[in-house]
Amino acid sequence: QVQLVESGGGLVQAGGSLRLSCAASGRTFSSYIMGWFRQAPEKEREFVAAISRGGVTAYADSVKGRFTISRDNAKSSVYLQMNSLKPEDTAVYYCAATLNVGSGRSQDEYEYWGQGTQVTVSS
């Protein structure tokens, strides 16, 4: 089992940047596919980005070119660098982990979840 703790959320003006971190504990971090999801008020949780064991990345179209996912296996951490933030990026952001090999885009693939961190982008 793995425990995930997100940090780095906050309030930022449109056009600004934030860097989210997710620290993992438990089994070997490098074995996990890692993902970021978000849930805005009154909306379903949606895929944001994922990174494979080997560092291959995938992004939602809505964040491509603005967000970057990365991982540091030595620190058992995954990051989400968010640039050019927009008000529509406002949501609770969740870190997730899975040993299952799939597209990485479906929340159903993920076994472990963090508690979430709030990101608010003001206009």
PDB file of C-alpha atoms in Angstrom:
ATOM      1  CA  GLN A   1       0.000   0.000   0.000  1.00  0.00           C
ATOM      2  CA  VAL A   2       1.115   3.588  -0.605  1.00  0.00           C
ATOM      3  CA  GLN A   3       0.114   6.810   1.106  1.00  0.00           C
ATOM      4  CA  LEU A   4      -0.011  10.046  -0.886  1.00  0.00           C
ATOM      5  CA  VAL A   5       0.139  13.594   0.473  1.00  0.00           C
ATOM      6  CA  GLU A   6      -0.306  16.621  -1.802  1.00  0.00           C
ATOM      7  CA  SER A   7       0.952  20.112  -1.116  1.00  0.00           C
ATOM      8  CA  GLY A   8       1.539  23.374  -2.927  1.00  0.00           C
ATOM      9  CA  GLY A   9      -1.997  24.518  -3.615  1.00  0.00           C
ATOM     10  CA  GLY A  10      -3.153  28.050  -2.980  1.00  0.00           C
ATOM     11  CA  LEU A  11      -4.601  31.236  -4.421  1.00  0.00           C
ATOM     12  CA  VAL A  12      -3.004  32.726  -7.519  1.00  0.00           C
ATOM     13  CA  GLN A  13      -3.974  35.339 -10.082  1.00  0.00           C
ATOM     14  CA  ALA A  14      -4.761  34.374 -13.649  1.00  0.00           C
ATOM     15  CA  GLY A  15      -1.555  34.022 -15.640  1.00  0.00           C
ATOM     16  CA  GLY A  16       0.395  32.957 -12.580  1.00  0.00           C
ATOM     17  CA  SER A  17       2.074  29.685 -11.691  1.00  0.00           C
ATOM     18  CA  LEU A  18       1.933  27.059  -8.976  1.00  0.00           C
ATOM     19  CA  ARG A  19       3.851  23.863  -8.383  1.00  0.00           C
ATOM     20  CA  LEU A  20       2.035  20.980  -6.747  1.00  0.00           C
ATOM     21  CA  SER A  21       3.931  18.214  -5.002  1.00  0.00           C
ATOM     22  CA  CYS A  22       2.840  14.736  -4.016  1.00  0.00           C
ATOM     23  CA  ALA A  23       4.936  12.773  -1.544  1.00  0.00           C
ATOM     24  CA  ALA A  24       4.498   9.021  -1.466  1.00  0.00           C
ATOM     25  CA  SER A  25       5.323   6.535   1.248  1.00  0.00           C
ATOM     26  CA  GLY A  26       5.007   2.810   1.376  1.00  0.00           C
ATOM     27  CA  ARG A  27       6.011   0.430  -1.370  1.00  0.00           C
ATOM     28  CA  THR A  28       8.571   1.200  -4.056  1.00  0.00           C
ATOM     29  CA  PHE A  29       7.552   4.479  -5.603  1.00  0.00           C
ATOM     30  CA  SER A  30       9.273   3.821  -8.907  1.00  0.00           C
ATOM     31  CA  SER A  31       6.915   0.906  -9.561  1.00  0.00           C
ATOM     32  CA  TYR A  32       3.869   3.157  -9.715  1.00  0.00           C
ATOM     33  CA  ILE A  33       2.263   5.016 -12.532  1.00  0.00           C
ATOM     34  CA  MET A  34       1.354   8.435 -11.135  1.00  0.00           C
ATOM     35  CA  GLY A  35      -1.450  10.748 -12.099  1.00  0.00           C
ATOM     36  CA  TRP A  36      -2.991  14.096 -11.275  1.00  0.00           C
ATOM     37  CA  PHE A  37      -6.742  14.637 -11.376  1.00  0.00           C
ATOM     38  CA  ARG A  38      -8.889  17.608 -10.429  1.00  0.00           C
ATOM     39  CA  GLN A  39     -12.452  18.264  -9.378  1.00  0.00           C
ATOM     40  CA  ALA A  40     -14.116  21.639  -9.693  1.00  0.00           C
ATOM     41  CA  PRO A  41     -17.248  22.525  -7.703  1.00  0.00           C
ATOM     42  CA  GLU A  42     -20.312  20.678  -8.972  1.00  0.00           C
ATOM     43  CA  LYS A  43     -18.255  18.878 -11.630  1.00  0.00           C
ATOM     44  CA  GLU A  44     -16.933  15.365 -11.927  1.00  0.00           C
ATOM     45  CA  ARG A  45     -13.311  14.598 -11.239  1.00  0.00           C
ATOM     46  CA  GLU A  46     -11.248  14.776 -14.422  1.00  0.00           C
ATOM     47  CA  PHE A  47      -7.856  13.679 -15.658  1.00  0.00           C
ATOM     48  CA  VAL A  48      -5.085  16.264 -15.759  1.00  0.00           C
ATOM     49  CA  ALA A  49      -1.782  14.463 -16.337  1.00  0.00           C
ATOM     50  CA  ALA A  50       0.000  11.150 -15.841  1.00  0.00           C
ATOM     51  CA  ILE A  51       3.547   9.865 -15.886  1.00  0.00           C
ATOM     52  CA  SER A  52       4.660   6.292 -16.411  1.00  0.00           C
ATOM     53  CA  ARG A  53       7.372   4.392 -14.586  1.00  0.00           C
ATOM     54  CA  GLY A  54       9.730   5.308 -17.391  1.00  0.00           C
ATOM     55  CA  GLY A  55       8.791   8.980 -17.490  1.00  0.00           C
ATOM     56  CA  VAL A  56       6.393   8.964 -20.435  1.00  0.00           C
ATOM     57  CA  THR A  57       3.806  11.682 -19.904  1.00  0.00           C
ATOM     58  CA  ALA A  58       0.214  12.298 -20.940  1.00  0.00           C
ATOM     59  CA  TYR A  59      -1.922  15.405 -20.588  1.00  0.00           C
ATOM     60  CA  ALA A  60      -5.503  16.496 -20.895  1.00  0.00           C
ATOM     61  CA  ASP A  61      -6.002  18.757 -23.885  1.00  0.00           C
ATOM     62  CA  SER A  62      -7.117  21.566 -21.578  1.00  0.00           C
ATOM     63  CA  VAL A  63      -3.709  21.763 -19.863  1.00  0.00           C
ATOM     64  CA  LYS A  64      -1.331  20.678 -22.627  1.00  0.00           C
ATOM     65  CA  GLY A  65       1.425  23.229 -23.110  1.00  0.00           C
ATOM     66  CA  ARG A  66       0.734  24.871 -19.735  1.00  0.00           C
ATOM     67  CA  PHE A  67       1.196  22.067 -17.194  1.00  0.00           C
ATOM     68  CA  THR A  68       4.163  19.734 -16.769  1.00  0.00           C
ATOM     69  CA  ILE A  69       4.193  16.525 -14.755  1.00  0.00           C
ATOM     70  CA  SER A  70       7.470  15.109 -13.481  1.00  0.00           C
ATOM     71  CA  ARG A  71       8.682  12.586 -10.941  1.00  0.00           C
ATOM     72  CA  ASP A  72      11.708  12.148  -8.709  1.00  0.00           C
ATOM     73  CA  ASN A  73      11.950   8.522  -7.710  1.00  0.00           C
ATOM     74  CA  ALA A  74      14.782   9.236  -5.272  1.00  0.00           C
ATOM     75  CA  LYS A  75      12.430  11.540  -3.364  1.00  0.00           C
ATOM     76  CA  SER A  76       9.339   9.367  -3.921  1.00  0.00           C
ATOM     77  CA  SER A  77       7.570  12.403  -5.288  1.00  0.00           C
ATOM     78  CA  VAL A  78       5.604  13.548  -8.298  1.00  0.00           C
ATOM     79  CA  TYR A  79       5.117  17.169  -9.273  1.00  0.00           C
ATOM     80  CA  LEU A  80       2.738  19.235 -11.349  1.00  0.00           C
ATOM     81  CA  GLN A  81       4.119  22.535 -12.587  1.00  0.00           C
ATOM     82  CA  MET A  82       1.188  24.726 -13.603  1.00  0.00           C
ATOM     83  CA  ASN A  83       1.868  27.833 -15.678  1.00  0.00           C
ATOM     84  CA  SER A  84      -0.424  30.366 -17.354  1.00  0.00           C
ATOM     85  CA  LEU A  85      -3.171  29.470 -14.933  1.00  0.00           C
ATOM     86  CA  LYS A  86      -6.758  30.309 -15.807  1.00  0.00           C
ATOM     87  CA  PRO A  87      -9.829  30.714 -13.589  1.00  0.00           C
ATOM     88  CA  GLU A  88     -11.185  27.475 -15.062  1.00  0.00           C
ATOM     89  CA  ASP A  89      -8.218  25.634 -13.525  1.00  0.00           C
ATOM     90  CA  THR A  90      -9.754  26.265 -10.103  1.00  0.00           C
ATOM     91  CA  ALA A  91     -10.339  22.877  -8.473  1.00  0.00           C
ATOM     92  CA  VAL A  92      -9.187  20.449  -5.840  1.00  0.00           C
ATOM     93  CA  TYR A  93      -6.196  18.626  -7.281  1.00  0.00           C
ATOM     94  CA  TYR A  94      -5.616  14.992  -6.403  1.00  0.00           C
ATOM     95  CA  CYS A  95      -2.547  12.836  -6.740  1.00  0.00           C
ATOM     96  CA  ALA A  96      -3.109   9.159  -7.589  1.00  0.00           C
ATOM     97  CA  ALA A  97      -1.010   6.033  -7.950  1.00  0.00           C
ATOM     98  CA  THR A  98      -1.457   2.675  -9.610  1.00  0.00           C
ATOM     99  CA  LEU A  99       0.442  -0.475 -10.451  1.00  0.00           C
ATOM    100  CA  ASN A 100      -2.015  -1.211 -13.266  1.00  0.00           C
ATOM    101  CA  VAL A 101      -0.793  -0.576 -16.788  1.00  0.00           C
ATOM    102  CA  GLY A 102      -3.401   1.283 -18.816  1.00  0.00           C
ATOM    103  CA  SER A 103      -3.933   4.627 -20.480  1.00  0.00           C
ATOM    104  CA  GLY A 104      -3.361   6.434 -17.206  1.00  0.00           C
ATOM    105  CA  ARG A 105      -6.255   8.738 -18.044  1.00  0.00           C
ATOM    106  CA  SER A 106      -9.083   6.983 -16.215  1.00  0.00           C
ATOM    107  CA  GLN A 107      -9.549   7.417 -12.487  1.00  0.00           C
ATOM    108  CA  ASP A 108     -10.830   3.832 -12.383  1.00  0.00           C
ATOM    109  CA  GLU A 109      -7.287   2.639 -13.094  1.00  0.00           C
ATOM    110  CA  TYR A 110      -5.900   4.170  -9.913  1.00  0.00           C
ATOM    111  CA  GLU A 111      -5.749   2.355  -6.606  1.00  0.00           C
ATOM    112  CA  TYR A 112      -4.453   5.021  -4.249  1.00  0.00           C
ATOM    113  CA  TRP A 113      -5.423   8.654  -3.801  1.00  0.00           C
ATOM    114  CA  GLY A 114      -4.267  11.627  -1.806  1.00  0.00           C
ATOM    115  CA  GLN A 115      -6.556  13.927   0.142  1.00  0.00           C
ATOM    116  CA  GLY A 116      -6.342  16.727  -2.403  1.00  0.00           C
ATOM    117  CA  THR A 117      -5.062  20.286  -2.410  1.00  0.00           C
ATOM    118  CA  GLN A 118      -7.108  23.351  -3.352  1.00  0.00           C
ATOM    119  CA  VAL A 119      -6.027  25.522  -6.264  1.00  0.00           C
ATOM    120  CA  THR A 120      -7.905  28.777  -6.769  1.00  0.00           C
ATOM    121  CA  VAL A 121      -7.194  31.055  -9.725  1.00  0.00           C
ATOM    122  CA  SER A 122      -8.654  34.540  -9.534  1.00  0.00           C
ATOM    123  CA  SER A 123      -9.479  36.588 -12.613  1.00  0.00           C
TER     124      SER A 123
END
